[in-house]
Amino acid sequence: MSLLNIDGLTQRFGGLQAVSEFSVDMKGGELMGLIGPNGAGKTTIFNLISGFYQPTEGTISLNGKPTAGLKPHQVTSMGVARTFQNIRLWHDMTVLDNIRISQHYRMGYSVWDSFLRTKKYIRCEKAIETIAYDLLEAMSLKEFAEELPKNLPYGLQRRVEIARAMSIKPHLLLLDEPAAGLNSSDVEDLIKLIRWIHENFDITIFMIEHQMKVVTSLCQWIKVIDFGATIAEGTAEDIQSNPAVIKAYLGDDNI
Ligand SMILES: Nc1ncnc2c1ncn2[C@@H]1O[C@H](COP(=O)(O)OP(=O)(O)O)[C@@H](O)[C@H]1O
Ligand SMILES: [Mg+2]
């Protein structure tokens, strides 16, 4: 069965058709790329998958279950985690707390357990802390556990954001332009990190990326959209030699 199935997804904002009949079928364990010029509709597709918008038309299913009508937190609890084009972190909380906070919804204690500091609450809090530290260690972030994200270089902030996404143990990880704003050595580190996550976790990754180098070195399959519509798909090699893709990226003169 598919992990993510999208069929005929269309999104209109007033008169603007931001996404037009987009379809994709991802099996568990795939690492797929989504590329296209600015304004092509890429982030909108992620907003639709993660429940921020309800589609004008079309269906999205996770492990065969339709997500229509679900709120973002309900989609998260189905195992979907994401990062944002502009990094979103709690900048006045430590790196450790940024990781801890996203896990609370997974824990089985009630508001009363928390208020009364019951044994169950204390046990859950300990478990959360252990998981958070283990994750920070695995992602080479442990030495920054007590830092505020705003004091870290941008490349590390991106790493923290990805660690936070990973802390919910997602089946599907959506990365929205993870290399945006990174310098070239940070980009190399990011490529290694994404490859490491893909190889070491039971996870499916769908990534939007503007930098061709990142997509072509990581993704097994790439979908290309322009003005909301799919204009090409294939392997890195297919895409790079596809005239429609070259035209969308560089304009007619470069064909
Ligand atoms: N909430 C919204 N309301 C109105 N228009 C939107 C909204 N979100 C995105 N758009 C528009 O949809 C188009 C696609 O945007 P987006 O998905 O962010 O593109 P991309 O991520 O490919 O750069 C753009 O023209 C954008 O202005
Ligand atoms: Mg975008």
PDB file of C-alpha atoms and ligand atoms in Angstrom:
ATOM      1  CA  MET A   1       0.000   0.000   0.000  1.00  0.00           C
ATOM      2  CA  SER A   2       1.144   3.575  -0.574  1.00  0.00           C
ATOM      3  CA  LEU A   3       2.370   5.615   2.332  1.00  0.00           C
ATOM      4  CA  LEU A   4       1.242   8.836   0.664  1.00  0.00           C
ATOM      5  CA  ASN A   5      -1.265   8.937  -2.135  1.00  0.00           C
ATOM      6  CA  ILE A   6      -2.398  12.221  -3.638  1.00  0.00           C
ATOM      7  CA  ASP A   7      -4.914  12.252  -6.442  1.00  0.00           C
ATOM      8  CA  GLY A   8      -6.115  15.229  -8.496  1.00  0.00           C
ATOM      9  CA  LEU A   9      -5.168  17.783  -5.861  1.00  0.00           C
ATOM     10  CA  THR A  10      -6.300  21.289  -6.787  1.00  0.00           C
ATOM     11  CA  GLN A  11      -6.122  24.423  -4.693  1.00  0.00           C
ATOM     12  CA  ARG A  12      -7.646  27.744  -5.617  1.00  0.00           C
ATOM     13  CA  PHE A  13      -7.146  30.981  -3.737  1.00  0.00           C
ATOM     14  CA  GLY A  14      -9.855  33.266  -5.144  1.00  0.00           C
ATOM     15  CA  GLY A  15      -9.101  33.450  -8.869  1.00  0.00           C
ATOM     16  CA  LEU A  16      -5.614  31.948  -8.529  1.00  0.00           C
ATOM     17  CA  GLN A  17      -5.118  28.243  -9.179  1.00  0.00           C
ATOM     18  CA  ALA A  18      -2.063  27.596  -6.969  1.00  0.00           C
ATOM     19  CA  VAL A  19      -2.106  23.800  -7.422  1.00  0.00           C
ATOM     20  CA  SER A  20      -3.643  22.049 -10.380  1.00  0.00           C
ATOM     21  CA  GLU A  21      -4.521  18.331 -10.421  1.00  0.00           C
ATOM     22  CA  PHE A  22      -1.371  17.260  -8.635  1.00  0.00           C
ATOM     23  CA  SER A  23      -0.968  13.514  -8.099  1.00  0.00           C
ATOM     24  CA  VAL A  24       1.739  11.453  -6.478  1.00  0.00           C
ATOM     25  CA  ASP A  25       2.103   7.978  -5.054  1.00  0.00           C
ATOM     26  CA  MET A  26       4.899   7.328  -2.572  1.00  0.00           C
ATOM     27  CA  LYS A  27       5.804   3.916  -1.213  1.00  0.00           C
ATOM     28  CA  GLY A  28       7.309   3.596   2.258  1.00  0.00           C
ATOM     29  CA  GLY A  29      11.050   4.379   2.296  1.00  0.00           C
ATOM     30  CA  GLU A  30      11.128   6.586  -0.802  1.00  0.00           C
ATOM     31  CA  LEU A  31      12.991   9.891  -0.962  1.00  0.00           C
ATOM     32  CA  MET A  32      11.271  12.102  -3.498  1.00  0.00           C
ATOM     33  CA  GLY A  33      11.936  15.668  -4.599  1.00  0.00           C
ATOM     34  CA  LEU A  34       9.511  18.403  -5.603  1.00  0.00           C
ATOM     35  CA  ILE A  35      10.975  21.285  -7.575  1.00  0.00           C
ATOM     36  CA  GLY A  36       9.730  24.259  -9.562  1.00  0.00           C
ATOM     37  CA  PRO A  37      10.155  28.026  -9.831  1.00  0.00           C
ATOM     38  CA  ASN A  38       9.072  30.410  -7.078  1.00  0.00           C
ATOM     39  CA  GLY A  39       5.313  30.599  -6.773  1.00  0.00           C
ATOM     40  CA  ALA A  40       4.840  27.240  -8.538  1.00  0.00           C
ATOM     41  CA  GLY A  41       2.664  25.877  -5.710  1.00  0.00           C
ATOM     42  CA  LYS A  42       5.182  23.665  -3.875  1.00  0.00           C
ATOM     43  CA  THR A  43       4.627  24.958  -0.332  1.00  0.00           C
ATOM     44  CA  THR A  44       0.872  24.928  -0.922  1.00  0.00           C
ATOM     45  CA  ILE A  45       1.092  21.176  -1.621  1.00  0.00           C
ATOM     46  CA  PHE A  46       2.863  20.689   1.734  1.00  0.00           C
ATOM     47  CA  ASN A  47       0.275  22.880   3.467  1.00  0.00           C
ATOM     48  CA  LEU A  48      -2.437  20.671   1.994  1.00  0.00           C
ATOM     49  CA  ILE A  49      -0.722  17.413   3.032  1.00  0.00           C
ATOM     50  CA  SER A  50      -0.196  18.675   6.570  1.00  0.00           C
ATOM     51  CA  GLY A  51      -3.778  19.881   7.014  1.00  0.00           C
ATOM     52  CA  PHE A  52      -3.136  23.650   7.032  1.00  0.00           C
ATOM     53  CA  TYR A  53      -5.482  23.977   4.058  1.00  0.00           C
ATOM     54  CA  GLN A  54      -8.370  21.838   2.886  1.00  0.00           C
ATOM     55  CA  PRO A  55      -8.122  21.140  -0.863  1.00  0.00           C
ATOM     56  CA  THR A  56     -10.540  22.704  -3.317  1.00  0.00           C
ATOM     57  CA  GLU A  57     -10.555  19.346  -5.121  1.00  0.00           C
ATOM     58  CA  GLY A  58      -8.777  16.008  -4.921  1.00  0.00           C
ATOM     59  CA  THR A  59      -7.816  13.545  -2.205  1.00  0.00           C
ATOM     60  CA  ILE A  60      -4.847  12.864   0.066  1.00  0.00           C
ATOM     61  CA  SER A  61      -4.422   9.517   1.856  1.00  0.00           C
ATOM     62  CA  LEU A  62      -1.834   8.366   4.352  1.00  0.00           C
ATOM     63  CA  ASN A  63      -1.453   4.597   4.595  1.00  0.00           C
ATOM     64  CA  GLY A  64      -4.770   4.324   2.795  1.00  0.00           C
ATOM     65  CA  LYS A  65      -6.636   6.644   5.189  1.00  0.00           C
ATOM     66  CA  PRO A  66      -8.091   9.834   3.705  1.00  0.00           C
ATOM     67  CA  THR A  67      -7.017  12.999   5.545  1.00  0.00           C
ATOM     68  CA  ALA A  68      -9.980  15.137   4.409  1.00  0.00           C
ATOM     69  CA  GLY A  69     -11.218  17.376   7.208  1.00  0.00           C
ATOM     70  CA  LEU A  70      -8.328  16.640   9.560  1.00  0.00           C
ATOM     71  CA  LYS A  71      -6.637  19.448  11.489  1.00  0.00           C
ATOM     72  CA  PRO A  72      -2.826  19.832  11.377  1.00  0.00           C
ATOM     73  CA  HIS A  73      -2.338  18.194  14.802  1.00  0.00           C
ATOM     74  CA  GLN A  74      -4.413  15.208  13.683  1.00  0.00           C
ATOM     75  CA  VAL A  75      -2.239  14.821  10.588  1.00  0.00           C
ATOM     76  CA  THR A  76       0.839  15.069  12.836  1.00  0.00           C
ATOM     77  CA  SER A  77      -0.496  12.278  14.994  1.00  0.00           C
ATOM     78  CA  MET A  78      -0.743  10.109  11.849  1.00  0.00           C
ATOM     79  CA  GLY A  79       3.053  10.379  11.652  1.00  0.00           C
ATOM     80  CA  VAL A  80       3.615  13.383   9.393  1.00  0.00           C
ATOM     81  CA  ALA A  81       6.290  15.908  10.410  1.00  0.00           C
ATOM     82  CA  ARG A  82       7.502  18.921   8.488  1.00  0.00           C
ATOM     83  CA  THR A  83       9.975  21.749   8.429  1.00  0.00           C
ATOM     84  CA  PHE A  84       9.317  25.209   7.031  1.00  0.00           C
ATOM     85  CA  GLN A  85      10.882  27.299   4.275  1.00  0.00           C
ATOM     86  CA  ASN A  86      11.608  29.967   6.907  1.00  0.00           C
ATOM     87  CA  ILE A  87      12.824  28.077   9.956  1.00  0.00           C
ATOM     88  CA  ARG A  88      10.205  27.973  12.707  1.00  0.00           C
ATOM     89  CA  LEU A  89      11.561  27.375  16.203  1.00  0.00           C
ATOM     90  CA  TRP A  90      10.729  28.638  19.684  1.00  0.00           C
ATOM     91  CA  HIS A  91      13.669  31.017  19.853  1.00  0.00           C
ATOM     92  CA  ASP A  92      13.361  31.830  23.546  1.00  0.00           C
ATOM     93  CA  MET A  93      13.342  28.171  24.614  1.00  0.00           C
ATOM     94  CA  THR A  94      16.440  26.011  24.723  1.00  0.00           C
ATOM     95  CA  VAL A  95      17.214  23.561  21.947  1.00  0.00           C
ATOM     96  CA  LEU A  96      16.318  20.730  24.351  1.00  0.00           C
ATOM     97  CA  ASP A  97      12.928  22.284  25.172  1.00  0.00           C
ATOM     98  CA  ASN A  98      12.211  22.791  21.469  1.00  0.00           C
ATOM     99  CA  ILE A  99      12.581  19.036  21.042  1.00  0.00           C
ATOM    100  CA  ARG A 100      10.682  18.190  24.231  1.00  0.00           C
ATOM    101  CA  ILE A 101       7.665  20.354  23.539  1.00  0.00           C
ATOM    102  CA  SER A 102       6.783  18.653  20.274  1.00  0.00           C
ATOM    103  CA  GLN A 103       6.559  15.283  22.011  1.00  0.00           C
ATOM    104  CA  HIS A 104       4.022  16.130  24.673  1.00  0.00           C
ATOM    105  CA  TYR A 105       1.047  15.220  22.555  1.00  0.00           C
ATOM    106  CA  ARG A 106       2.389  11.660  22.295  1.00  0.00           C
ATOM    107  CA  MET A 107       2.423  11.154  26.021  1.00  0.00           C
ATOM    108  CA  GLY A 108      -0.436   9.549  27.867  1.00  0.00           C
ATOM    109  CA  TYR A 109      -0.834  11.883  30.817  1.00  0.00           C
ATOM    110  CA  SER A 110      -3.728  14.228  31.474  1.00  0.00           C
ATOM    111  CA  VAL A 111      -3.800  17.861  32.552  1.00  0.00           C
ATOM    112  CA  TRP A 112      -4.568  16.538  36.060  1.00  0.00           C
ATOM    113  CA  ASP A 113      -1.488  14.304  36.037  1.00  0.00           C
ATOM    114  CA  SER A 114       0.558  17.346  35.100  1.00  0.00           C
ATOM    115  CA  PHE A 115      -1.157  19.616  37.682  1.00  0.00           C
ATOM    116  CA  LEU A 116      -0.736  17.104  40.506  1.00  0.00           C
ATOM    117  CA  ARG A 117       2.689  15.966  39.277  1.00  0.00           C
ATOM    118  CA  THR A 118       1.587  12.335  39.525  1.00  0.00           C
ATOM    119  CA  LYS A 119       4.014   9.437  39.162  1.00  0.00           C
ATOM    120  CA  LYS A 120       2.709   8.933  35.660  1.00  0.00           C
ATOM    121  CA  TYR A 121       3.538  12.553  34.781  1.00  0.00           C
ATOM    122  CA  ILE A 122       7.037  12.306  36.243  1.00  0.00           C
ATOM    123  CA  ARG A 123       7.677   9.010  34.408  1.00  0.00           C
ATOM    124  CA  CYS A 124       6.492  10.523  31.099  1.00  0.00           C
ATOM    125  CA  GLU A 125       8.613  13.645  31.557  1.00  0.00           C
ATOM    126  CA  LYS A 126      11.700  11.495  32.178  1.00  0.00           C
ATOM    127  CA  ALA A 127      10.957   9.448  29.078  1.00  0.00           C
ATOM    128  CA  ILE A 128      10.585  12.623  26.995  1.00  0.00           C
ATOM    129  CA  GLU A 129      13.894  13.960  28.256  1.00  0.00           C
ATOM    130  CA  THR A 130      15.719  10.714  27.485  1.00  0.00           C
ATOM    131  CA  ILE A 131      14.294  10.575  23.961  1.00  0.00           C
ATOM    132  CA  ALA A 132      15.181  14.248  23.384  1.00  0.00           C
ATOM    133  CA  TYR A 133      18.781  13.804  24.563  1.00  0.00           C
ATOM    134  CA  ASP A 134      19.227  10.637  22.490  1.00  0.00           C
ATOM    135  CA  LEU A 135      17.972  12.449  19.419  1.00  0.00           C
ATOM    136  CA  LEU A 136      20.217  15.467  20.011  1.00  0.00           C
ATOM    137  CA  GLU A 137      23.179  13.143  20.388  1.00  0.00           C
ATOM    138  CA  ALA A 138      22.328  11.216  17.211  1.00  0.00           C
ATOM    139  CA  MET A 139      22.028  14.474  15.277  1.00  0.00           C
ATOM    140  CA  SER A 140      25.283  15.942  16.631  1.00  0.00           C
ATOM    141  CA  LEU A 141      23.428  18.621  18.602  1.00  0.00           C
ATOM    142  CA  LYS A 142      23.936  17.503  22.184  1.00  0.00           C
ATOM    143  CA  GLU A 143      26.503  20.185  22.979  1.00  0.00           C
ATOM    144  CA  PHE A 144      23.896  22.827  22.044  1.00  0.00           C
ATOM    145  CA  ALA A 145      21.090  21.396  24.230  1.00  0.00           C
ATOM    146  CA  GLU A 146      21.026  24.376  26.595  1.00  0.00           C
ATOM    147  CA  GLU A 147      21.527  27.075  23.923  1.00  0.00           C
ATOM    148  CA  LEU A 148      18.757  29.269  22.549  1.00  0.00           C
ATOM    149  CA  PRO A 149      18.253  28.585  18.818  1.00  0.00           C
ATOM    150  CA  LYS A 150      18.455  32.315  18.029  1.00  0.00           C
ATOM    151  CA  ASN A 151      22.102  32.274  19.174  1.00  0.00           C
ATOM    152  CA  LEU A 152      23.072  29.437  16.833  1.00  0.00           C
ATOM    153  CA  PRO A 153      24.307  29.795  13.254  1.00  0.00           C
ATOM    154  CA  TYR A 154      21.630  29.263  10.609  1.00  0.00           C
ATOM    155  CA  GLY A 155      22.914  25.825   9.563  1.00  0.00           C
ATOM    156  CA  LEU A 156      22.535  24.554  13.137  1.00  0.00           C
ATOM    157  CA  GLN A 157      19.098  26.112  13.490  1.00  0.00           C
ATOM    158  CA  ARG A 158      18.036  24.106  10.429  1.00  0.00           C
ATOM    159  CA  ARG A 159      19.474  20.978  12.037  1.00  0.00           C
ATOM    160  CA  VAL A 160      17.488  21.677  15.230  1.00  0.00           C
ATOM    161  CA  GLU A 161      14.316  22.133  13.205  1.00  0.00           C
ATOM    162  CA  ILE A 162      14.879  18.784  11.476  1.00  0.00           C
ATOM    163  CA  ALA A 163      15.634  17.152  14.865  1.00  0.00           C
ATOM    164  CA  ARG A 164      12.383  18.536  16.232  1.00  0.00           C
ATOM    165  CA  ALA A 165      10.488  17.091  13.263  1.00  0.00           C
ATOM    166  CA  MET A 166      12.202  13.731  13.854  1.00  0.00           C
ATOM    167  CA  SER A 167      11.275  13.739  17.543  1.00  0.00           C
ATOM    168  CA  ILE A 168       7.711  12.644  16.788  1.00  0.00           C
ATOM    169  CA  LYS A 169       9.122   9.541  15.030  1.00  0.00           C
ATOM    170  CA  PRO A 170       7.411  10.406  11.751  1.00  0.00           C
ATOM    171  CA  HIS A 171       6.623   7.955   8.963  1.00  0.00           C
ATOM    172  CA  LEU A 172       6.605  10.850   6.506  1.00  0.00           C
ATOM    173  CA  LEU A 173       8.988  13.805   6.723  1.00  0.00           C
ATOM    174  CA  LEU A 174       8.224  16.885   4.622  1.00  0.00           C
ATOM    175  CA  LEU A 175      11.190  19.219   4.150  1.00  0.00           C
ATOM    176  CA  ASP A 176      10.387  22.629   2.613  1.00  0.00           C
ATOM    177  CA  GLU A 177      13.558  24.051   1.029  1.00  0.00           C
ATOM    178  CA  PRO A 178      15.907  22.865   3.777  1.00  0.00           C
ATOM    179  CA  ALA A 179      18.956  24.325   1.994  1.00  0.00           C
ATOM    180  CA  ALA A 180      17.467  27.835   1.705  1.00  0.00           C
ATOM    181  CA  GLY A 181      19.827  30.403   3.226  1.00  0.00           C
ATOM    182  CA  LEU A 182      22.668  27.934   3.877  1.00  0.00           C
ATOM    183  CA  ASN A 183      26.257  28.462   2.768  1.00  0.00           C
ATOM    184  CA  SER A 184      27.934  25.798   0.652  1.00  0.00           C
ATOM    185  CA  SER A 185      29.606  23.892   3.510  1.00  0.00           C
ATOM    186  CA  ASP A 186      26.294  23.864   5.443  1.00  0.00           C
ATOM    187  CA  VAL A 187      24.624  22.523   2.298  1.00  0.00           C
ATOM    188  CA  GLU A 188      27.121  19.625   2.202  1.00  0.00           C
ATOM    189  CA  ASP A 189      26.347  18.879   5.881  1.00  0.00           C
ATOM    190  CA  LEU A 190      22.628  19.039   5.190  1.00  0.00           C
ATOM    191  CA  ILE A 191      22.907  16.556   2.313  1.00  0.00           C
ATOM    192  CA  LYS A 192      24.793  14.173   4.629  1.00  0.00           C
ATOM    193  CA  LEU A 193      22.215  14.641   7.389  1.00  0.00           C
ATOM    194  CA  ILE A 194      19.227  13.926   5.127  1.00  0.00           C
ATOM    195  CA  ARG A 195      20.975  10.888   3.651  1.00  0.00           C
ATOM    196  CA  TRP A 196      21.799   9.635   7.158  1.00  0.00           C
ATOM    197  CA  ILE A 197      18.179  10.066   8.319  1.00  0.00           C
ATOM    198  CA  HIS A 198      16.888   8.260   5.251  1.00  0.00           C
ATOM    199  CA  GLU A 199      19.287   5.347   5.741  1.00  0.00           C
ATOM    200  CA  ASN A 200      18.902   4.994   9.501  1.00  0.00           C
ATOM    201  CA  PHE A 201      15.194   5.496  10.162  1.00  0.00           C
ATOM    202  CA  ASP A 202      12.145   3.761   8.825  1.00  0.00           C
ATOM    203  CA  ILE A 203      11.041   6.902   7.032  1.00  0.00           C
ATOM    204  CA  THR A 204       9.744   8.332   3.770  1.00  0.00           C
ATOM    205  CA  ILE A 205      10.982  11.779   2.784  1.00  0.00           C
ATOM    206  CA  PHE A 206       9.329  14.263   0.434  1.00  0.00           C
ATOM    207  CA  MET A 207      11.442  17.362  -0.053  1.00  0.00           C
ATOM    208  CA  ILE A 208      10.999  20.666  -1.809  1.00  0.00           C
ATOM    209  CA  GLU A 209      14.271  22.190  -2.825  1.00  0.00           C
ATOM    210  CA  HIS A 210      15.410  24.998  -5.048  1.00  0.00           C
ATOM    211  CA  GLN A 211      19.063  24.007  -5.215  1.00  0.00           C
ATOM    212  CA  MET A 212      19.314  21.387  -7.962  1.00  0.00           C
ATOM    213  CA  LYS A 213      22.485  19.947  -6.468  1.00  0.00           C
ATOM    214  CA  VAL A 214      20.678  18.963  -3.260  1.00  0.00           C
ATOM    215  CA  VAL A 215      17.765  17.343  -5.070  1.00  0.00           C
ATOM    216  CA  THR A 216      19.826  15.543  -7.676  1.00  0.00           C
ATOM    217  CA  SER A 217      22.270  14.116  -5.151  1.00  0.00           C
ATOM    218  CA  LEU A 218      19.534  12.865  -2.794  1.00  0.00           C
ATOM    219  CA  CYS A 219      16.287  12.113  -4.592  1.00  0.00           C
ATOM    220  CA  GLN A 220      15.436   8.888  -6.366  1.00  0.00           C
ATOM    221  CA  TRP A 221      12.500  10.523  -8.151  1.00  0.00           C
ATOM    222  CA  ILE A 222      11.776  14.161  -8.820  1.00  0.00           C
ATOM    223  CA  LYS A 223       8.521  15.899  -9.695  1.00  0.00           C
ATOM    224  CA  VAL A 224       8.619  19.294 -11.376  1.00  0.00           C
ATOM    225  CA  ILE A 225       5.748  21.765 -11.180  1.00  0.00           C
ATOM    226  CA  ASP A 226       5.212  25.161 -12.761  1.00  0.00           C
ATOM    227  CA  PHE A 227       2.146  27.389 -12.265  1.00  0.00           C
ATOM    228  CA  GLY A 228       0.622  24.620 -10.144  1.00  0.00           C
ATOM    229  CA  ALA A 229       0.793  21.970 -12.872  1.00  0.00           C
ATOM    230  CA  THR A 230       3.168  19.000 -13.150  1.00  0.00           C
ATOM    231  CA  ILE A 231       5.438  19.565 -16.148  1.00  0.00           C
ATOM    232  CA  ALA A 232       7.870  16.653 -15.731  1.00  0.00           C
ATOM    233  CA  GLU A 233       8.944  13.823 -13.476  1.00  0.00           C
ATOM    234  CA  GLY A 234      11.728  11.292 -13.437  1.00  0.00           C
ATOM    235  CA  THR A 235      15.222  10.593 -12.191  1.00  0.00           C
ATOM    236  CA  ALA A 236      17.760  13.366 -11.685  1.00  0.00           C
ATOM    237  CA  GLU A 237      19.207  12.567 -15.108  1.00  0.00           C
ATOM    238  CA  ASP A 238      15.807  12.712 -16.873  1.00  0.00           C
ATOM    239  CA  ILE A 239      14.950  16.020 -15.253  1.00  0.00           C
ATOM    240  CA  GLN A 240      18.193  17.803 -16.014  1.00  0.00           C
ATOM    241  CA  SER A 241      17.896  17.148 -19.725  1.00  0.00           C
ATOM    242  CA  ASN A 242      14.153  17.824 -19.981  1.00  0.00           C
ATOM    243  CA  PRO A 243      13.478  20.917 -22.183  1.00  0.00           C
ATOM    244  CA  ALA A 244      10.284  21.848 -20.272  1.00  0.00           C
ATOM    245  CA  VAL A 245      12.238  21.901 -17.011  1.00  0.00           C
ATOM    246  CA  ILE A 246      15.090  23.924 -18.467  1.00  0.00           C
ATOM    247  CA  LYS A 247      12.557  26.379 -19.875  1.00  0.00           C
ATOM    248  CA  ALA A 248      10.721  26.733 -16.539  1.00  0.00           C
ATOM    249  CA  TYR A 249      13.950  27.368 -14.695  1.00  0.00           C
ATOM    250  CA  LEU A 250      15.951  29.397 -17.163  1.00  0.00           C
ATOM    251  CA  GLY A 251      13.552  30.762 -19.776  1.00  0.00           C
ATOM    252  CA  ASP A 252      13.379  30.059 -23.511  1.00  0.00           C
ATOM    253  CA  ASP A 253      16.787  31.468 -24.397  1.00  0.00           C
ATOM    254  CA  ASN A 254      18.664  28.679 -22.662  1.00  0.00           C
ATOM    255  CA  ILE A 255      17.244  25.689 -24.512  1.00  0.00           C
TER     256      ILE A 255
HETATM  257  N1  LIG B   1      -2.977  31.466   1.681  1.00  0.00           N
HETATM  258  C1  LIG B   1      -2.851  31.955   0.438  1.00  0.00           C
HETATM  259  N2  LIG B   1      -3.727  32.853  -0.045  1.00  0.00           N
HETATM  260  C2  LIG B   1      -3.610  33.332  -1.305  1.00  0.00           C
HETATM  261  N3  LIG B   1      -2.640  32.966  -2.182  1.00  0.00           N
HETATM  262  C3  LIG B   1      -1.730  32.090  -1.740  1.00  0.00           C
HETATM  263  C4  LIG B   1      -1.774  31.526  -0.420  1.00  0.00           C
HETATM  264  N4  LIG B   1      -0.728  30.670  -0.275  1.00  0.00           N
HETATM  265  C5  LIG B   1      -0.064  30.689  -1.444  1.00  0.00           C
HETATM  266  N5  LIG B   1      -0.659  31.533  -2.322  1.00  0.00           N
HETATM  267  C6  LIG B   1      -0.234  31.782  -3.708  1.00  0.00           C
HETATM  268  O1  LIG B   1      -0.152  30.531  -4.361  1.00  0.00           O
HETATM  269  C7  LIG B   1       0.944  30.501  -5.274  1.00  0.00           C
HETATM  270  C8  LIG B   1       1.865  29.352  -4.908  1.00  0.00           C
HETATM  271  O2  LIG B   1       2.533  29.682  -3.679  1.00  0.00           O
HETATM  272  P1  LIG B   1       3.533  28.667  -2.982  1.00  0.00           P
HETATM  273  O3  LIG B   1       2.860  27.352  -2.841  1.00  0.00           O
HETATM  274  O4  LIG B   1       4.004  29.315  -1.738  1.00  0.00           O
HETATM  275  O5  LIG B   1       4.710  28.568  -4.056  1.00  0.00           O
HETATM  276  P2  LIG B   1       6.171  27.949  -3.949  1.00  0.00           P
HETATM  277  O6  LIG B   1       6.328  27.293  -2.618  1.00  0.00           O
HETATM  278  O7  LIG B   1       6.270  26.990  -5.102  1.00  0.00           O
HETATM  279  O8  LIG B   1       7.124  29.099  -4.133  1.00  0.00           O
HETATM  280  C9  LIG B   1       1.610  31.864  -5.189  1.00  0.00           C
HETATM  281  O9  LIG B   1       1.109  32.662  -6.229  1.00  0.00           O
HETATM  282  C10 LIG B   1       1.160  32.381  -3.845  1.00  0.00           C
HETATM  283  O10 LIG B   1       1.127  33.789  -3.809  1.00  0.00           O
HETATM  284 MG    MG B   2       7.626  27.652  -1.080  1.00  0.00          MG
END
